[in-house]
XYZ file of C-alpha atoms in Angstrom:
774
model
C 140.200 89.642 106.192
C 140.283 86.213 105.477
C 142.668 85.472 101.826
C 142.653 82.304 100.180
C 146.160 81.332 98.544
C 145.996 78.346 95.863
C 149.912 77.329 94.894
C 149.995 76.224 91.184
C 151.941 72.038 92.381
C 151.120 70.867 88.743
C 149.472 72.170 85.477
C 146.038 70.760 86.475
C 146.683 70.577 90.743
C 145.628 73.102 92.689
C 146.739 73.000 96.532
C 144.348 75.594 98.988
C 147.342 76.882 101.363
C 145.083 79.420 104.341
C 145.874 82.880 105.343
C 144.518 84.692 107.782
C 146.226 88.674 107.087
C 144.497 92.026 109.423
C 144.775 93.540 106.934
C 144.805 93.737 102.794
C 148.092 93.735 100.534
C 148.379 97.505 98.949
C 147.386 95.379 95.428
C 145.146 92.994 94.411
C 144.401 89.558 93.010
C 147.753 89.615 91.865
C 150.229 86.527 91.003
C 153.341 85.679 93.012
C 156.673 83.922 93.207
C 157.571 82.858 96.642
C 160.616 80.220 96.250
C 159.696 78.565 99.785
C 156.568 77.245 101.017
C 155.856 79.441 104.055
C 154.081 77.381 106.996
C 152.717 80.248 108.833
C 150.563 83.046 108.182
C 152.800 86.411 106.891
C 153.250 89.851 108.599
C 151.242 92.342 106.602
C 153.657 94.644 107.444
C 156.260 93.309 105.775
C 153.850 91.714 103.180
C 155.942 92.902 99.723
C 159.139 91.856 101.413
C 158.314 88.106 102.063
C 156.497 87.968 98.504
C 158.669 89.527 95.455
C 157.270 90.032 92.007
C 159.487 90.279 90.227
C 162.320 87.661 90.884
C 160.410 84.321 89.430
C 163.728 82.997 89.878
C 163.809 79.348 91.239
C 160.972 78.919 91.135
C 159.420 76.064 93.219
C 155.821 77.443 93.938
C 153.156 79.831 91.617
C 150.921 80.903 94.713
C 147.673 83.496 93.662
C 146.971 85.258 96.439
C 142.756 85.436 96.264
C 140.783 87.877 97.718
C 136.713 87.630 99.092
C 135.865 88.956 95.332
C 138.555 86.860 93.425
C 136.710 83.360 95.583
C 133.706 84.288 94.797
C 133.925 85.094 90.810
C 136.378 81.248 90.801
C 134.575 77.392 90.329
C 134.696 76.290 94.029
C 135.594 73.058 92.613
C 138.647 74.465 91.364
C 139.851 75.841 94.991
C 138.643 72.708 97.086
C 139.179 70.064 94.152
C 141.874 68.542 97.126
C 140.604 70.149 99.874
C 138.287 67.877 101.466
C 140.690 63.838 100.402
C 143.843 65.737 102.356
C 142.730 68.016 104.624
C 144.660 70.918 103.588
C 143.679 73.504 105.866
C 146.402 71.961 108.826
C 148.244 73.754 111.277
C 151.595 73.464 113.304
C 150.730 71.933 115.897
C 151.789 69.157 116.669
C 149.660 68.798 120.428
C 146.949 70.132 119.898
C 143.969 69.271 121.861
C 141.093 69.152 119.768
C 140.959 66.596 117.022
C 140.328 68.678 113.788
C 141.196 65.647 111.165
C 137.629 64.054 109.905
C 137.725 60.499 109.533
C 135.094 60.114 107.184
C 135.864 60.410 104.323
C 132.516 60.457 102.736
C 131.306 63.592 104.885
C 129.769 65.945 102.651
C 131.101 69.317 102.940
C 129.877 72.810 102.353
C 131.920 73.824 98.964
C 130.085 77.017 98.082
C 132.858 78.959 98.149
C 132.166 81.237 100.595
C 132.293 78.486 102.877
C 135.988 77.918 101.583
C 136.888 81.307 103.190
C 134.737 80.868 106.517
C 136.092 77.671 107.120
C 139.715 79.431 106.134
C 139.423 82.218 109.247
C 138.033 80.031 111.066
C 140.750 76.864 111.585
C 143.167 80.156 111.469
C 141.687 81.843 114.646
C 141.830 78.440 116.201
C 144.880 77.739 119.358
C 144.379 73.547 118.671
C 146.775 73.723 122.391
C 143.665 75.358 124.280
C 140.757 73.364 126.029
C 137.257 74.807 124.519
C 135.728 73.998 128.578
C 139.336 76.091 129.797
C 139.141 78.724 127.996
C 136.644 79.301 124.858
C 137.483 82.579 124.266
C 141.274 81.895 123.814
C 140.638 77.934 122.202
C 138.575 80.291 119.727
C 140.786 83.274 119.182
C 143.637 82.305 120.544
C 145.444 82.256 116.918
C 144.573 85.963 116.441
C 145.481 87.266 119.252
C 149.548 85.712 119.307
C 149.341 86.580 115.350
C 147.720 89.932 114.446
C 149.895 93.291 114.767
C 148.455 96.878 115.094
C 149.970 98.565 112.733
C 150.894 102.337 113.843
C 147.427 103.779 113.383
C 144.892 101.327 114.934
C 144.456 100.793 118.489
C 142.390 97.909 118.369
C 142.072 95.348 115.636
C 138.745 92.937 115.119
C 136.032 91.893 112.942
C 134.196 95.087 113.430
C 137.194 97.473 113.017
C 138.033 94.905 110.135
C 134.501 95.616 108.313
C 134.904 99.362 109.219
C 138.109 99.677 107.109
C 136.379 98.285 104.590
C 133.507 100.523 104.276
C 135.177 103.540 104.689
C 137.475 102.713 101.966
C 134.682 101.820 99.872
C 132.957 105.718 101.486
C 136.061 107.112 99.899
C 135.371 105.968 96.266
C 131.997 107.035 96.216
C 132.942 110.084 97.401
C 135.731 111.321 95.188
C 133.315 110.170 92.170
C 133.065 112.913 89.823
C 129.870 115.158 90.099
C 127.977 114.046 87.919
C 124.523 117.415 87.049
C 122.136 115.254 86.912
C 123.018 114.070 91.131
C 120.626 114.920 93.639
C 121.337 118.146 95.564
C 122.600 115.819 98.979
C 124.910 113.664 96.694
C 125.950 116.747 95.818
C 126.557 117.907 99.264
C 127.887 114.371 100.078
C 131.074 115.005 97.856
C 131.542 118.675 98.255
C 131.571 118.424 101.590
C 134.675 115.513 102.003
C 136.415 117.403 99.377
C 136.293 120.582 101.794
C 137.179 118.848 104.402
C 140.416 117.961 102.579
C 140.314 121.138 101.367
C 144.034 122.223 104.112
C 144.358 124.294 102.044
C 141.512 126.765 102.060
C 141.180 125.974 105.936
C 144.628 127.160 106.619
C 144.149 130.599 104.721
C 141.009 131.083 106.635
C 143.352 130.214 110.006
C 141.583 130.397 113.089
C 139.180 133.069 113.033
C 135.708 131.400 112.970
C 136.087 129.985 115.906
C 137.112 133.454 117.076
C 133.975 134.905 115.957
C 131.526 131.235 117.387
C 133.184 132.205 120.668
C 131.988 135.591 120.539
C 128.522 135.074 119.706
C 128.365 132.123 122.233
C 128.994 135.128 125.313
C 133.373 135.204 125.513
C 135.942 133.767 126.582
C 137.714 135.004 129.328
C 141.301 133.820 128.828
C 140.455 135.279 125.584
C 139.705 138.889 125.982
C 140.830 138.741 129.657
C 139.384 142.283 131.356
C 136.906 143.344 128.487
C 135.577 140.296 129.891
C 132.036 141.233 131.780
C 130.982 138.474 134.465
C 127.796 140.458 134.630
C 126.432 139.780 131.548
C 127.385 136.193 131.481
C 124.669 133.305 132.055
C 125.882 129.751 131.873
C 122.213 128.300 130.809
C 122.175 131.550 128.408
C 125.296 130.127 126.877
C 124.645 127.003 125.944
C 121.379 127.858 124.508
C 123.489 130.459 122.055
C 126.085 127.529 121.172
C 123.127 125.260 120.297
C 121.747 127.880 117.809
C 125.072 128.313 115.716
C 124.994 124.256 115.836
C 127.686 123.741 118.724
C 128.664 120.651 118.936
C 127.900 117.172 118.521
C 128.686 117.067 122.524
C 126.606 120.034 123.215
C 123.659 118.782 121.210
C 123.689 115.467 123.680
C 122.611 117.655 126.735
C 119.098 118.472 124.796
C 119.119 114.640 123.699
C 119.982 113.018 127.155
C 117.266 115.299 128.713
C 114.652 115.173 126.293
C 114.353 111.666 125.666
C 110.923 110.911 125.557
C 110.878 107.269 124.219
C 111.597 106.046 127.889
C 113.954 107.287 130.498
C 115.295 111.102 130.819
C 118.853 110.892 131.276
C 121.019 112.861 133.909
C 122.196 115.557 131.166
C 125.957 116.409 131.976
C 126.251 119.063 129.456
C 128.517 117.007 126.790
C 129.845 114.761 129.076
C 127.933 111.573 128.980
C 129.966 108.874 130.647
C 129.640 107.177 126.989
C 130.926 109.914 124.618
C 133.789 110.962 126.439
C 135.865 108.609 124.279
C 134.405 110.718 121.399
C 134.788 114.029 121.541
C 137.198 115.212 124.714
C 139.285 111.332 124.942
C 139.577 112.392 128.882
C 138.045 109.196 130.798
C 138.532 109.245 134.395
C 140.816 106.449 135.555
C 140.235 104.806 138.726
C 143.219 105.131 140.346
C 144.275 108.749 140.354
C 147.684 107.903 139.233
C 146.001 107.175 135.230
C 144.023 110.025 135.955
C 146.850 112.312 136.001
C 148.706 110.923 133.103
C 145.493 111.534 130.943
C 144.684 115.066 132.509
C 148.224 116.098 131.785
C 147.997 114.980 128.033
C 145.046 116.535 127.875
C 146.521 120.147 129.366
C 148.777 120.318 127.821
C 146.476 119.861 124.281
C 143.895 122.515 125.285
C 147.143 124.901 126.437
C 149.005 124.453 123.244
C 145.202 125.279 121.114
C 144.554 128.320 123.505
C 148.333 129.727 122.697
C 147.121 128.825 117.990
C 144.106 130.892 119.374
C 145.156 134.016 120.153
C 146.054 133.762 124.149
C 148.036 135.749 125.573
C 148.470 135.189 129.148
C 152.000 133.529 130.244
C 151.104 129.760 129.888
C 151.416 129.201 133.755
C 148.509 131.505 133.748
C 146.736 129.871 130.780
C 147.948 126.483 133.021
C 146.286 127.199 136.315
C 142.952 128.615 134.184
C 142.052 125.263 132.405
C 143.141 123.464 135.831
C 139.939 125.009 137.066
C 137.946 124.092 133.566
C 139.205 120.448 134.885
C 138.445 120.076 138.425
C 135.260 121.207 137.919
C 134.545 118.887 134.553
C 135.419 116.128 136.939
C 133.185 117.150 139.558
C 130.051 116.721 137.116
C 131.266 113.836 135.717
C 131.466 112.450 139.677
C 128.259 113.866 139.723
C 127.134 112.218 136.982
C 128.724 108.838 138.042
C 126.823 109.062 141.587
C 123.125 109.472 140.050
C 122.977 106.706 137.731
C 120.735 106.567 135.306
C 120.499 102.656 135.712
C 120.281 102.808 139.452
C 116.048 102.389 140.257
C 115.570 104.685 142.790
C 117.238 107.465 141.096
C 113.565 107.786 138.869
C 110.337 109.545 139.161
C 106.996 110.992 136.854
C 108.836 114.298 135.894
C 105.187 116.001 136.754
C 104.247 115.044 140.240
C 104.086 118.985 141.483
C 107.286 119.019 144.034
C 109.600 118.311 141.208
C 108.012 120.275 138.758
C 108.232 123.011 139.984
C 111.570 122.658 141.118
C 112.178 122.069 137.686
C 110.436 124.831 136.788
C 112.450 127.297 138.835
C 115.671 125.689 136.682
C 116.280 128.131 133.081
C 116.125 123.801 131.486
C 112.483 125.097 130.586
C 114.286 127.821 128.238
C 116.201 124.582 127.015
C 113.404 122.584 125.764
C 111.316 126.097 124.193
C 114.467 126.588 122.434
C 113.947 122.798 120.360
C 111.719 122.517 117.697
C 107.861 122.638 118.026
C 107.317 118.639 119.179
C 103.721 119.558 120.611
C 104.030 117.634 123.858
C 101.796 116.504 125.968
C 102.188 115.674 129.797
C 101.983 111.863 128.877
C 104.886 112.192 126.600
C 107.546 113.110 130.164
C 107.085 110.207 131.448
C 110.241 109.813 133.401
C 113.037 112.031 134.856
C 116.254 110.689 136.377
C 117.754 111.825 139.695
C 115.843 114.680 140.943
C 118.738 114.619 143.469
C 120.923 115.341 140.647
C 119.206 118.448 139.124
C 119.382 120.017 142.902
C 123.181 118.919 143.215
C 124.156 120.547 139.916
C 123.420 123.432 140.795
C 124.905 123.819 143.424
C 127.754 122.489 141.710
C 127.028 126.036 139.386
C 125.716 128.221 142.556
C 129.662 127.712 143.959
C 131.707 127.397 140.530
C 132.697 131.233 139.248
C 131.528 132.496 136.130
C 134.913 132.671 134.706
C 136.220 129.259 135.337
C 132.116 128.410 134.159
C 132.750 129.926 130.897
C 136.241 128.460 130.548
C 134.778 125.293 131.181
C 132.694 125.869 128.297
C 134.443 127.472 125.809
C 137.850 124.590 126.015
C 134.625 122.457 125.162
C 133.892 124.347 121.773
C 137.978 124.556 121.348
C 138.603 120.870 121.540
C 135.281 119.172 119.162
C 136.124 121.934 116.829
C 139.701 121.943 116.180
C 139.669 118.656 114.364
C 137.385 121.401 111.961
C 140.244 124.008 111.120
C 143.929 124.526 110.161
C 146.169 121.916 109.723
C 148.272 122.768 113.657
C 144.582 122.317 114.837
C 144.473 119.416 112.952
C 147.445 118.118 113.614
C 147.437 118.406 117.334
C 143.973 117.075 117.527
C 145.620 113.693 116.038
C 148.610 113.782 117.935
C 145.955 114.230 120.977
C 144.506 110.561 119.898
C 147.858 109.046 119.368
C 149.095 109.503 122.709
C 145.800 108.679 125.202
C 145.300 105.451 122.414
C 148.994 104.311 121.987
C 149.071 104.550 118.504
C 152.773 105.209 116.771
C 151.190 106.967 113.635
C 149.124 109.133 113.147
C 145.127 108.301 111.319
C 144.956 109.402 107.592
C 143.460 112.440 107.311
C 140.702 110.906 104.306
C 139.455 108.580 107.558
C 138.818 111.594 109.249
C 136.908 113.110 106.379
C 134.462 110.418 105.759
C 133.717 110.329 109.277
C 133.285 113.477 109.664
C 130.440 113.111 106.075
C 128.959 110.041 107.228
C 128.296 111.682 111.130
C 127.132 115.189 108.975
C 125.382 113.780 106.365
C 124.175 110.456 107.093
C 121.036 109.964 105.282
C 122.055 110.693 102.027
C 125.312 108.518 102.841
C 123.230 105.719 103.559
C 121.581 106.478 100.629
C 124.721 106.435 98.280
C 126.161 103.342 100.152
C 123.009 100.860 99.594
C 122.336 102.210 96.237
C 125.953 101.087 95.145
C 126.548 98.424 97.620
C 123.929 97.010 98.983
C 123.271 93.063 99.329
C 119.516 92.469 99.172
C 120.339 88.591 99.904
C 122.254 88.969 102.872
C 119.306 91.389 104.012
C 116.515 88.349 103.092
C 119.071 86.233 105.627
C 119.252 88.142 108.128
C 115.080 89.473 108.320
C 114.292 85.839 108.447
C 116.791 85.016 111.445
C 115.102 88.690 112.758
C 111.661 86.788 112.230
C 112.603 83.403 114.288
C 114.278 85.103 117.127
C 110.442 87.590 116.860
C 108.760 83.843 117.365
C 111.059 83.192 120.112
C 110.631 86.130 122.618
C 106.842 85.939 121.780
C 106.418 82.716 123.437
C 109.270 83.704 126.392
C 106.999 86.638 127.390
C 104.568 84.386 127.943
C 106.855 82.473 129.851
C 108.077 85.534 132.947
C 105.496 85.839 134.763
C 107.397 88.913 136.313
C 106.414 90.224 132.877
C 103.534 92.937 133.362
C 100.595 92.596 129.933
C 101.239 95.916 129.267
C 105.134 95.531 129.245
C 104.686 92.490 127.035
C 102.892 94.641 124.684
C 105.141 97.381 124.895
C 107.867 94.678 124.490
C 106.677 93.392 121.215
C 105.376 96.197 120.097
C 109.459 97.305 119.955
C 110.617 93.810 118.170
C 107.527 94.320 115.541
C 108.980 97.998 114.860
C 112.485 96.753 114.077
C 110.940 94.433 112.385
C 109.102 96.586 110.410
C 112.352 98.303 109.528
C 114.707 95.760 107.797
C 111.802 94.260 105.784
C 110.773 97.752 104.516
C 113.783 99.545 101.465
C 111.971 101.873 99.972
C 112.992 104.679 102.257
C 117.555 103.366 102.106
C 116.131 103.637 98.232
C 114.277 105.743 97.166
C 116.154 109.419 96.489
C 113.172 111.488 96.573
C 112.779 110.812 100.167
C 116.476 111.734 100.367
C 115.633 114.743 98.210
C 113.090 116.080 100.719
C 114.783 115.351 103.659
C 117.200 117.820 103.702
C 114.974 120.249 100.993
C 116.028 122.875 103.800
C 119.691 122.390 103.472
C 122.136 124.813 102.446
C 125.796 125.393 103.043
C 129.059 126.467 102.069
C 131.335 124.159 101.639
C 134.247 126.998 101.192
C 133.288 127.476 104.817
C 134.465 124.074 106.305
C 133.360 124.484 110.728
C 130.804 126.248 109.786
C 129.091 124.171 107.006
C 129.735 121.467 109.962
C 127.670 123.034 112.611
C 124.970 123.384 110.296
C 124.345 120.021 109.907
C 124.797 119.265 112.984
C 122.234 121.615 114.075
C 119.936 120.563 111.283
C 120.475 116.813 112.145
C 119.827 117.684 116.065
C 116.780 119.528 114.752
C 115.955 116.324 113.182
C 115.762 114.305 116.061
C 113.707 116.369 117.795
C 111.174 116.454 115.251
C 111.617 112.559 114.686
C 110.648 111.378 118.936
C 107.479 111.086 119.041
C 106.618 109.881 116.031
C 109.907 107.257 116.081
C 111.145 108.447 111.716
C 113.309 105.988 110.970
C 115.755 108.465 108.892
C 116.867 109.585 112.589
C 119.878 107.604 111.613
C 122.667 107.770 114.448
C 124.805 105.049 113.502
C 124.662 104.998 109.861
C 126.239 103.126 107.552
C 129.224 101.788 109.962
C 129.401 98.660 112.139
C 131.367 99.792 115.301
C 128.797 100.442 117.906
C 125.467 98.077 116.068
C 125.781 95.915 119.170
C 125.652 99.398 121.466
C 122.501 100.833 119.798
C 120.019 101.157 121.511
C 117.050 103.179 119.156
C 117.309 100.239 116.943
C 113.565 100.738 116.088
C 114.162 104.212 114.867
C 117.177 103.707 112.558
C 117.514 102.022 109.088
C 119.311 98.714 109.542
C 122.785 99.408 109.182
C 123.894 98.359 105.954
C 127.308 97.930 106.184
C 126.780 95.001 108.460
C 124.999 92.922 105.369
C 128.333 92.569 104.569
C 129.880 89.551 103.749
C 131.827 89.560 106.579
C 128.588 89.165 108.741
C 126.003 87.456 107.104
C 125.470 86.078 103.511
C 123.449 83.061 102.467
C 126.124 81.289 100.658
C 127.206 80.204 104.111
C 125.471 77.778 106.157
C 123.064 79.417 109.739
C 124.936 78.474 111.970
C 127.333 81.228 111.435
C 124.831 83.628 110.483
C 122.887 83.082 113.687
C 125.858 82.713 115.562
C 126.589 86.674 114.011
C 124.047 88.881 112.232
C 121.467 86.331 114.869
C 123.153 87.761 117.767
C 123.534 91.421 116.939
C 119.427 91.797 116.249
C 118.614 89.735 119.164
C 121.182 92.024 121.287
C 119.178 95.126 120.114
C 115.634 92.608 120.679
C 117.094 91.662 124.493
C 117.265 96.141 125.277
C 113.599 96.698 124.854
C 113.270 94.363 128.234
C 114.495 97.066 129.375
C 114.956 95.301 132.605
C 117.153 97.568 134.642
C 114.096 99.916 134.206
C 111.321 98.655 135.878
C 110.019 99.743 139.322
C 108.976 96.098 141.103
C 111.124 93.229 140.325
C 110.663 90.093 142.202
C 113.578 88.607 144.761
C 114.078 85.616 141.842
C 115.085 88.454 139.427
C 116.852 90.972 141.603
C 119.281 88.623 143.346
C 120.208 87.403 139.317
C 120.575 90.989 138.657
C 123.199 90.656 141.792
C 124.632 87.647 140.183
C 125.471 88.956 136.976
C 126.914 92.095 139.129
C 129.739 90.109 141.241
C 130.131 87.490 137.968
C 131.359 90.035 135.491
C 133.218 91.586 138.371
C 135.576 89.176 138.463
C 137.023 89.528 134.920
C 140.614 91.136 134.772
C 142.087 91.956 131.923
C 145.645 90.957 133.334
C 147.884 92.707 130.946
C 146.482 96.361 130.898
C 146.105 95.869 134.643
C 142.543 96.974 134.315
C 138.828 95.166 136.271
C 136.520 94.409 134.310
C 133.051 96.358 136.353
C 130.154 94.446 136.201
C 127.706 97.475 137.776
C 128.870 99.418 135.021
C 127.990 96.887 131.630
C 125.013 95.220 133.937
C 123.124 96.313 131.151
C 125.292 95.179 128.431
C 125.935 91.731 129.997
C 122.265 90.959 130.649
C 121.789 91.615 126.926
C 124.290 89.281 125.727
C 123.487 86.707 127.459
C 119.799 87.096 126.702
C 120.497 87.826 122.914
C 122.475 84.342 123.018
C 120.132 82.186 124.516
C 117.104 83.390 122.619
C 119.870 82.831 119.342
C 120.816 79.543 119.516
C 116.769 78.243 120.543
C 116.060 79.574 117.645
C 118.512 78.173 115.519
C 118.187 74.523 117.476
C 114.538 74.984 116.188
C 115.736 76.025 112.539
C 117.497 72.006 112.797
C 114.361 70.818 113.841
C 112.039 71.539 111.555
C 114.842 70.988 108.013
C 117.832 68.759 109.884
C 121.208 69.203 109.588
C 123.411 72.160 107.272
C 126.513 70.578 106.274
C 129.894 71.686 107.684
C 132.185 73.760 106.937
C 135.648 72.145 104.763
C 138.128 69.799 106.611
C 136.929 71.075 109.688
C 135.251 68.516 112.445
C 132.461 70.175 114.468
C 128.402 69.327 115.485
C 126.345 72.597 113.790
C 126.028 73.561 117.452
C 130.198 73.238 118.120
C 130.036 75.624 114.421
C 127.364 77.894 116.255
C 129.288 78.412 119.684
C 132.775 78.712 117.683
C 131.800 81.310 115.434
C 129.752 83.617 118.049
C 133.009 83.877 120.482
C 135.242 84.671 116.711
C 132.883 87.911 116.636
C 134.323 89.336 119.342
C 137.971 87.969 118.685
C 140.052 91.267 119.213
C 143.789 92.649 120.076
C 144.185 96.325 121.271
C 146.323 98.533 122.762
C 146.304 98.493 126.607
C 146.139 102.476 126.656
C 142.674 101.864 124.762
C 141.740 99.555 126.844
C 142.734 101.231 130.772
C 140.879 104.523 129.246
C 137.527 102.824 128.327
C 137.326 101.027 130.533
C 135.837 104.115 133.161
C 133.064 104.228 130.574
C 132.319 100.544 129.498
C 129.002 99.796 128.684
C 130.219 96.287 127.728
C 132.192 94.151 128.764
C 135.648 93.476 127.557
C 135.415 91.521 124.791
C 136.561 87.860 125.674
C 134.630 88.727 128.978
C 132.061 88.800 127.242
C 132.161 85.504 125.618
C 133.102 83.461 128.685
C 130.397 85.332 130.564
C 127.693 84.323 127.876
C 128.716 81.066 127.495
C 129.513 79.883 131.308
C 126.110 80.507 131.814
C 125.350 78.951 129.381
C 123.765 74.918 129.859
C 123.835 74.255 126.242
C 127.073 75.223 125.291
C 128.161 73.103 127.981
C 126.847 70.106 126.880
C 127.716 70.556 123.373
C 131.486 70.529 123.625
C 131.020 68.379 126.578
C 132.641 70.291 129.049
C 133.071 68.826 132.496
C 130.695 69.628 135.673
C 132.957 73.014 138.053
C 135.316 72.937 134.471
C 135.702 76.790 133.632
C 133.682 77.419 131.459
C 131.328 74.823 133.030
C 130.747 76.690 136.507
C 127.809 75.322 138.895
C 127.151 78.919 139.728
C 125.572 79.849 136.701
C 123.350 83.903 136.179
C 120.025 83.435 134.725
C 117.451 86.392 134.006
C 115.170 84.284 131.415
């Protein structure tokens, strides 16, 4: 978060001095007394100690710490009256490579308070000692990386995590407001569910009995009842179906959502173990080398053993470990199977109703799974394609050679791993401790943050509506819509230029983009309480039974998603208010525009468009580019295929030396193509805007052109520091390259970037060989 510090040098003169702090101090809008002027950003962990408030003796400087809201209410003239003439945005790098001094005293800066904030933030992320043509990420983000400190509860820090922190705090304030008699029922449910989550006394009083009842209802657990479990009465697919009827888990619902993806390709079912979602539910990542895998699985096994004992398993600990080992081995084989039949592989696709495939598929009980879903009136044409018939053949072979006891243990352990966070204090502590060990954090996440996440995921539309009514920034939304419309025009023209895109595909892509624009323009769903009431009209929860309430809402949300598949209903928001996964949202045309992304950290009508295009424009363009679905096309010309191989080779060559992991160019291919395509589109759209409207004013006291501001702002969108443990664990499942490689990779493919920063040919950021599909 950006803070502007104003030093009162005299009765009438204010000298700006800027700090970029990873976290806001606990107290807001206070006047602090400093005995001496600090020349570097203060460490937030020690902020209160470094800036004492109780001893104003021997004062040399009076300082006011201003947050964004404070600056908004302060006349910008007061804030920056000396900035442009004294070049107050100074740094202490005497051997800087980039001249940041503005020699022209007549330069007309952007003088809005938001521009001051943006200038401060930008300047305090840059490492002026780095040559931008050598490593632009280190240039744009170097000082942020060097000066940022991860506090004990955090595994990463970037603009999205900081915005997410702000969102969570805003949501907590909403959820803890007193329930009003005239509120609509969904709003009351939100507040009641949050209170139920925070009520650890009631959860402890209920104990593990709710979970034991669920386990019994879905077929029982061999480890719990031992000899009383009859494998002849148990069927794997039948237990999965039963689990769904009880709400199951979010990861189990992904089985159904994954299989029944009507819009495009049907994803390979992995019974909850989607590679992109393992971190979310299991927190177990098969790493690339055996030593890392063993360490992770050892932690996971210990977690499950502790949970089993709490639930009441009476076996010897060694026997519990052995049976859990068997279940984990099945998981690893299933994971490997999924990896082998990657949904990105063109050869792994076929038409669902090809006679042989349909007959094979109909022989399994998966059709019972389809029939258990809400009625969809499906036509054969709806089930467009199914990935990897070979997967189903291999999958059934895996089931047939695995004992029913192992399968049952696997399924129940999945349920336990998911449910622990909704039960007793002891189980919640185990779940939080497991996350600590996996991600390398030193303190458990605060309980209220977990509860905010759970409520938001469970009652997404109600939360979205509450948030929007309180915080929604319509001016920022209008700015984002204008940018999206310009991007739409670019893609319309680009589609006509790409000969390998058929007329039918062109129409489909434009239709998808038009849906996104329509959703951006249409606010009534977001703001209408009547719509929210209708959406939840058949929902009722018992707030005294927290786990059951969450499971009930899980099945409700899953059913709504299935019912919306054909119609493309936007009320099935899977991203909701949060922003962390915004750049990866595949179904953006079916969700409400995430209100959190419209906060001023991402887009603001009061700052130059070179910042807005580079931030919100890139994020919107990323979604647009994904609509091309290049990897799902069965016949690509050789020149396009060769460029796909170029991207794989390029991103395979990147390595995170600190974490000791290599970027995976194949796993991240789709994201890399979207990054490159979006950046090309958004830059061209901004240049078109300049041609029509003229140059924009620079930020205060920063000596960059409009185009250079654009590139820096894009790169700083991805400034990030992460614990090595998180980087290692995400490496196997990431569908996007690591942040630094997203920046370096896309910019080194850009001729426009090299021109704007005058990078010499064959310099690291301007290689001769560039990858380009568009």
